[in-house]
PDB file of C-alpha atoms in Angstrom:
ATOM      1  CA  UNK A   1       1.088   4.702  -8.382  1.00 87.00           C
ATOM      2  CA  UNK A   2       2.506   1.516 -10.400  1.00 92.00           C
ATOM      3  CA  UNK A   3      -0.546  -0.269 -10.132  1.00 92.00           C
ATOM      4  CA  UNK A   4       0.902  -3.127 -11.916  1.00 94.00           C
ATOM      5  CA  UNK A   5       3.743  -3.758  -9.532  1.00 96.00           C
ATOM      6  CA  UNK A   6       1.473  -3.508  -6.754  1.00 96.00           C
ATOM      7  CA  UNK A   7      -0.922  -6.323  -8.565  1.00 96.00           C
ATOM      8  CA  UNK A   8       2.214  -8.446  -8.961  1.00 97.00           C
ATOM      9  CA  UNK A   9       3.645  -8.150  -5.708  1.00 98.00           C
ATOM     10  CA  UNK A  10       0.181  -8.863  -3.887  1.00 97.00           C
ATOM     11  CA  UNK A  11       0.065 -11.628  -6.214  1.00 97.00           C
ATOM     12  CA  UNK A  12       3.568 -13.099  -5.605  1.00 98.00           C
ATOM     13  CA  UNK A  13       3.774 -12.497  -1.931  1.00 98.00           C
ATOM     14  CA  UNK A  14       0.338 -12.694  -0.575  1.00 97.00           C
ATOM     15  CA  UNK A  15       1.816 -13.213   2.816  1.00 97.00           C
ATOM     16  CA  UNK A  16       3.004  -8.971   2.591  1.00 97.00           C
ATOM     17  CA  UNK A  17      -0.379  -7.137   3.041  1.00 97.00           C
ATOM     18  CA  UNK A  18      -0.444  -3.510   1.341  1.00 96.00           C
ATOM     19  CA  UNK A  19      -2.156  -1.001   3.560  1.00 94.00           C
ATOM     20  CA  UNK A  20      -3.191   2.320   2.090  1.00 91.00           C
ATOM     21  CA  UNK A  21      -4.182   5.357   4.320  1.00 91.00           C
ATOM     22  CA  UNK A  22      -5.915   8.673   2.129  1.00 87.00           C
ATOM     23  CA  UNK A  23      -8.270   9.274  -0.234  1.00 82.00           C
ATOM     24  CA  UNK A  24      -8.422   6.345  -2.741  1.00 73.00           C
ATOM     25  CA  UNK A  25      -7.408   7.657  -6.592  1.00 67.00           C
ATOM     26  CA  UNK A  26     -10.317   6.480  -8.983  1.00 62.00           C
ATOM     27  CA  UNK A  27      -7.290   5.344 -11.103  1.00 64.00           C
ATOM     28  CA  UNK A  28      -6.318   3.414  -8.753  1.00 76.00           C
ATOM     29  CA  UNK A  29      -8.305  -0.168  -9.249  1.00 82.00           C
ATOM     30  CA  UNK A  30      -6.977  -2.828  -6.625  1.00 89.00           C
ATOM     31  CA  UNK A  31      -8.786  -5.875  -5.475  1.00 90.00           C
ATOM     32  CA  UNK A  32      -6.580  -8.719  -3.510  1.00 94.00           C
ATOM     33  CA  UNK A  33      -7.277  -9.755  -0.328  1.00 96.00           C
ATOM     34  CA  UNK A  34      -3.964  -8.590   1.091  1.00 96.00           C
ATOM     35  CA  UNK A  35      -4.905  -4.886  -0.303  1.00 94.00           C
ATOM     36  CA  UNK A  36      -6.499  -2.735   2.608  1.00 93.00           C
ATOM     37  CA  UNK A  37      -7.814   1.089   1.742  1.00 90.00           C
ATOM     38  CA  UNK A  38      -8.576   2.623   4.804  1.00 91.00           C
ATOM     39  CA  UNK A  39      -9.830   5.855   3.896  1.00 89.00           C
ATOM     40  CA  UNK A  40      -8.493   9.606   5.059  1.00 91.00           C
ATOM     41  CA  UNK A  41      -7.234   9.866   8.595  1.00 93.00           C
ATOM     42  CA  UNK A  42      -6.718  12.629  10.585  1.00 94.00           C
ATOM     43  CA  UNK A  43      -2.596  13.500  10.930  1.00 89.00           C
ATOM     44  CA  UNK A  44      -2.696  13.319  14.993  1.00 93.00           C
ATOM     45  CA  UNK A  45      -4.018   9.599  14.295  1.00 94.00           C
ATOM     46  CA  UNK A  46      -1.292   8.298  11.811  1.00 91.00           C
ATOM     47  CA  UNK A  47       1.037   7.126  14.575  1.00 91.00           C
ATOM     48  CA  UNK A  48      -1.219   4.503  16.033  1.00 94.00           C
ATOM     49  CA  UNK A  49      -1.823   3.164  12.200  1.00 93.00           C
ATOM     50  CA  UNK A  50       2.116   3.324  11.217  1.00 93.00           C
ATOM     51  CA  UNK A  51       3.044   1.016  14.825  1.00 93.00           C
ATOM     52  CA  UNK A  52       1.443  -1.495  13.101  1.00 94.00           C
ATOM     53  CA  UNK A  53       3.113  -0.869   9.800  1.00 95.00           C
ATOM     54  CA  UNK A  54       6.573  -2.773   8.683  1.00 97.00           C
ATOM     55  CA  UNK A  55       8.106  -1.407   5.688  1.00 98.00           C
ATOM     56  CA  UNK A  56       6.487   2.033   4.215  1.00 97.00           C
ATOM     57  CA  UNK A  57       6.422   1.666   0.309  1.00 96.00           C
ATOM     58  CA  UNK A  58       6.453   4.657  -2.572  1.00 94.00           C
ATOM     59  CA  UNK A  59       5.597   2.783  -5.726  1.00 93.00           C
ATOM     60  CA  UNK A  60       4.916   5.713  -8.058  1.00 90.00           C
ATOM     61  CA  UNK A  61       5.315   4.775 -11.728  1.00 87.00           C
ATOM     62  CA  UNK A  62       9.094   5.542 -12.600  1.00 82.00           C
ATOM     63  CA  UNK A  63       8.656   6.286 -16.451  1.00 78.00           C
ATOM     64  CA  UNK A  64       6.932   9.403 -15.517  1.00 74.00           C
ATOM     65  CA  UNK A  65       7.357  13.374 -15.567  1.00 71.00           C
ATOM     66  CA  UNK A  66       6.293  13.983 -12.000  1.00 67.00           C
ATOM     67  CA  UNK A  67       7.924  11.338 -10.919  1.00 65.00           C
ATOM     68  CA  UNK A  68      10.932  12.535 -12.646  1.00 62.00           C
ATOM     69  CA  UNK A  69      11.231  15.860 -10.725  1.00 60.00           C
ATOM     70  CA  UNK A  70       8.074  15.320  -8.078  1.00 60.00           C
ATOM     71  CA  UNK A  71       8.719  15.818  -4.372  1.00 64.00           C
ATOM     72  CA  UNK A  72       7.018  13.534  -2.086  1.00 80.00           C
ATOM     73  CA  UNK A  73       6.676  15.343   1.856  1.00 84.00           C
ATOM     74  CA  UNK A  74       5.471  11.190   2.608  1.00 88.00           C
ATOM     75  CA  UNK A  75       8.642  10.413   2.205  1.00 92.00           C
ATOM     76  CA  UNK A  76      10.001  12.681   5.092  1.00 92.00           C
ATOM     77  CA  UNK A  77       7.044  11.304   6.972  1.00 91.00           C
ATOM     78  CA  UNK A  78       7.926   7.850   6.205  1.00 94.00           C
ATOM     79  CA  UNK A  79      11.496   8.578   7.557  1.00 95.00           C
ATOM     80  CA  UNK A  80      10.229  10.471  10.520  1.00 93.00           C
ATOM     81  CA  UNK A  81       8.523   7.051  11.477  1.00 94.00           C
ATOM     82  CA  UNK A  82      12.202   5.237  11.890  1.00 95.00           C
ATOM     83  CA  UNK A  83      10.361   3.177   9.540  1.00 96.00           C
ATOM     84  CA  UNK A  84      12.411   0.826   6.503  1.00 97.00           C
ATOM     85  CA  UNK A  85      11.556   3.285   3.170  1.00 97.00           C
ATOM     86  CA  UNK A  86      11.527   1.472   0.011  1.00 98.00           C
ATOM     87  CA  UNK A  87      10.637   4.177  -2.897  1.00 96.00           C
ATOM     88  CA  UNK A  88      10.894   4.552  -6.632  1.00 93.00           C
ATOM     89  CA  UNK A  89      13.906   6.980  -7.932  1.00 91.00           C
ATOM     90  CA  UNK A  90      12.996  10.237  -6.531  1.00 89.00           C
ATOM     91  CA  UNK A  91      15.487  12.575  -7.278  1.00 83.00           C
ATOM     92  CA  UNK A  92      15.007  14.566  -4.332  1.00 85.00           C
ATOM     93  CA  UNK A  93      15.979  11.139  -1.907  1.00 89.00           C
ATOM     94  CA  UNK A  94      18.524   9.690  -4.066  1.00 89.00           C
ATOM     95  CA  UNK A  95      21.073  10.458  -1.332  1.00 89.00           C
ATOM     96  CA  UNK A  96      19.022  10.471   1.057  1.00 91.00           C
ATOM     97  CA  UNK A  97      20.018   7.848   3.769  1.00 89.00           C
ATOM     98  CA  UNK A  98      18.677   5.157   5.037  1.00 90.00           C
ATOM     99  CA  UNK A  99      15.890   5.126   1.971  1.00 95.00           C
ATOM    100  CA  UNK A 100      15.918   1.808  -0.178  1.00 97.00           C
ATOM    101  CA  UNK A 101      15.293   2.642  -3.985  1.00 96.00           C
ATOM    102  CA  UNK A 102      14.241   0.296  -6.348  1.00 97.00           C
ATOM    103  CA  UNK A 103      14.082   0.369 -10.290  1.00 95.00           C
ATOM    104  CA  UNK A 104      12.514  -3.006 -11.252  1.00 96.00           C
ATOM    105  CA  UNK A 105       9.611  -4.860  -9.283  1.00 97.00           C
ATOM    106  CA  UNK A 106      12.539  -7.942  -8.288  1.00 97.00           C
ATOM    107  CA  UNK A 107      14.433  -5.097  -6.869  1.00 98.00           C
ATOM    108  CA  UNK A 108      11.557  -4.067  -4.795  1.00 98.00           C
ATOM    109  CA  UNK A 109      10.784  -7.508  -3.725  1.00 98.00           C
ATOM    110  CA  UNK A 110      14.271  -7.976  -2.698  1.00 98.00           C
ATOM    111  CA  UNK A 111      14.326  -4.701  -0.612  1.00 98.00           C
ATOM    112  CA  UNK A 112      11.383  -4.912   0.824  1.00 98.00           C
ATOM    113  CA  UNK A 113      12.471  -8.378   2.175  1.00 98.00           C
ATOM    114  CA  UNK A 114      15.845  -7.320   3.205  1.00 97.00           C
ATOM    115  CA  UNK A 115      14.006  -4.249   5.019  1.00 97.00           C
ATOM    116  CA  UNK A 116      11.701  -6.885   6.990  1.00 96.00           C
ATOM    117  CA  UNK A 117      14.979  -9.158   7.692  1.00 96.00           C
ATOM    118  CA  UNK A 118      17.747  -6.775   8.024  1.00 94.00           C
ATOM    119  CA  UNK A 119      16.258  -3.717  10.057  1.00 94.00           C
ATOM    120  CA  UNK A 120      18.601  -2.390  13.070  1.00 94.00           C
ATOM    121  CA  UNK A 121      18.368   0.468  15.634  1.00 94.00           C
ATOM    122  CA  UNK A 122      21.174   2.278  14.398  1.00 94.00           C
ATOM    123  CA  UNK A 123      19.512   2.019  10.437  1.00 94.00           C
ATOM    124  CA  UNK A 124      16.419   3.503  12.325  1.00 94.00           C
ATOM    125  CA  UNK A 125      17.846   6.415  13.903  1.00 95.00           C
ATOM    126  CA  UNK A 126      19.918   6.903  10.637  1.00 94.00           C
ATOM    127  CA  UNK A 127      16.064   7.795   9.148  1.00 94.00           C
ATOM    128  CA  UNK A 128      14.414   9.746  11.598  1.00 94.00           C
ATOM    129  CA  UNK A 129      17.903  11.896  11.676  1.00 93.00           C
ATOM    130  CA  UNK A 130      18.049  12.630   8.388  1.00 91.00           C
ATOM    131  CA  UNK A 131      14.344  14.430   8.479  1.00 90.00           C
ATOM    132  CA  UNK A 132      15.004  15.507  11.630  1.00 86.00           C
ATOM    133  CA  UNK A 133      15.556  19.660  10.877  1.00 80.00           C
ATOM    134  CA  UNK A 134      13.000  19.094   7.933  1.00 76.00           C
ATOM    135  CA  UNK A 135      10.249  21.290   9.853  1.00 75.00           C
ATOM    136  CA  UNK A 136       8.592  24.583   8.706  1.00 77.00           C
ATOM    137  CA  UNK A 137      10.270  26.361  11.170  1.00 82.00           C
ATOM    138  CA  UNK A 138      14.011  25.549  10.813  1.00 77.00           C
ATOM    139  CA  UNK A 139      13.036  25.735   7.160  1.00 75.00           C
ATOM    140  CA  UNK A 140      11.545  29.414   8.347  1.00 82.00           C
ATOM    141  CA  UNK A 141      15.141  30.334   9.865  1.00 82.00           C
ATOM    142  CA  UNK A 142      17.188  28.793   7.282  1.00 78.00           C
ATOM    143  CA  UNK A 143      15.419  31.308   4.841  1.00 80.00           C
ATOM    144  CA  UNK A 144      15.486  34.143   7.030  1.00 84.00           C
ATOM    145  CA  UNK A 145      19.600  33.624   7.878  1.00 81.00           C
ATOM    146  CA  UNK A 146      19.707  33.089   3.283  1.00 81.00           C
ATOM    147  CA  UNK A 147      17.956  36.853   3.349  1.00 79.00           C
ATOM    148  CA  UNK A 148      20.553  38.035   6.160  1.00 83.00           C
ATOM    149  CA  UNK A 149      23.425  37.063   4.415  1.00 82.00           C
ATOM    150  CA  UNK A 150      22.361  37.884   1.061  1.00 81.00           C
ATOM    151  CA  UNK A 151      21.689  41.836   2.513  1.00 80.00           C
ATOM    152  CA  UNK A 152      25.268  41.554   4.093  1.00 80.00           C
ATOM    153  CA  UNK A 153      26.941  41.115   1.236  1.00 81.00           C
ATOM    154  CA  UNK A 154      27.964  37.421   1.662  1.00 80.00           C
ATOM    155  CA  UNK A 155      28.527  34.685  -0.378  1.00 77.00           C
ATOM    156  CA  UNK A 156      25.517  32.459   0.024  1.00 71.00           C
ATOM    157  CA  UNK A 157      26.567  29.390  -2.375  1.00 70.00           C
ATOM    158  CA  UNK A 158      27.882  27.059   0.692  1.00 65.00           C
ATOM    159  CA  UNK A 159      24.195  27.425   2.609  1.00 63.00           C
ATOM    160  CA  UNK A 160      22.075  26.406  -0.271  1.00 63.00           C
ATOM    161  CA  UNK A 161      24.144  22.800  -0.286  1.00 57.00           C
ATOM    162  CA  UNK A 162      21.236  20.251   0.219  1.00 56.00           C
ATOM    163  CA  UNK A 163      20.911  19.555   4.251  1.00 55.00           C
ATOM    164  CA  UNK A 164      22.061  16.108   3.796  1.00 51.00           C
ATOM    165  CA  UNK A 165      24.723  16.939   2.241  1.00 53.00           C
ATOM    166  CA  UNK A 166      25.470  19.131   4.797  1.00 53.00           C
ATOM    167  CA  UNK A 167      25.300  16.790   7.535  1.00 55.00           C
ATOM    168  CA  UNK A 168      27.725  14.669   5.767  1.00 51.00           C
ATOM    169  CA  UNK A 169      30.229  16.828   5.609  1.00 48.00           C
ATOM    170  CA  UNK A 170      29.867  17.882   9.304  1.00 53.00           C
ATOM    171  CA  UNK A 171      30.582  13.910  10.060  1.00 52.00           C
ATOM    172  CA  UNK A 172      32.933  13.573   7.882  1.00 50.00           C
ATOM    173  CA  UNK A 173      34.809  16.217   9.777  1.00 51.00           C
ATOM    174  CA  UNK A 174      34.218  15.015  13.199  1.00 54.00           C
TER     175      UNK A 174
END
């Protein structure tokens, strides 16, 4: 986590309170009174905690290997939410839409406030849809129909195109 951006922007905008759910790191040293850990919860109670939640925040350190090719599954559940997503640059949800990414703490402020400003219904549903096959059982079929088509013979290059992608093209079409 970028610690320091977190220090600033607690700092700068003590009116935004930072609310962390999980085990806390021992790296992780943050004291402000608008910083909340609230220890592990159980995934069947993380729905009542994110109602109450505005803007779900990634702030992982962007001059970093993992973060350079790291996958983050809180990201999908951050989307599933309908939730704003502000995140570092994650390759994986570069093109994802509906996710806000930052590369400088200003740009995080600013997104962060546009998310709490500028949310809509339609930017909402644009989230949840685009995690919306992202569970282990269509990703269970999708490998099973790769395996088919790959035993048939057929070129396979068209269904390993990223999902999103996929989706875009479909609307793009319509």
């Amino acid at each position: 986590m970028d610690v320091p951006l977190i220090e600033h922007v607690a700092r700068v905008r003590p009116d935004w309170h930072w609310v962390f759910i999980g085990a806390k790191s021992n790296v992780v040293q943050l004291t402000a009174p608008n910083i909340h850990f609230l220890g592990p919860k159980p995934y069947s109670e993380l729905p009542r905690f994110y109602r109450h939640i505005d803007v779900c925040v990634l702030p992982w350190v962007q001059h970093n290997v993992f973060t350079s090719y790291g996958s983050a599954i809180k990201v999908r559940e951050y989307l599933a939410t309908g939730k704003p997503v502000v995140i570092s640059p994650l390759y994986e949800y570069l093109r994802t839409p509906g996710v806000r990414i930052y590369r400088s703490v200003d740009e995080f402020i600013l997104l962060v406030a546009e998310a709490l400003a500028c949310d809509t219904p339609r930017e909402r549903q644009l989230r949840q849809d685009a995690v919306r096959d992202c569970t282990w059982d269509v990703r269970a079929r999708e490998v099973a129909s790769l395996f088919r088509r790959l035993l048939d013979g057929q070129d396979v290059r068209k269904a390993l195109l990223p999902r999103v992608e996929q989706r875009q093209i479909r609307r793009a079409l319509e």
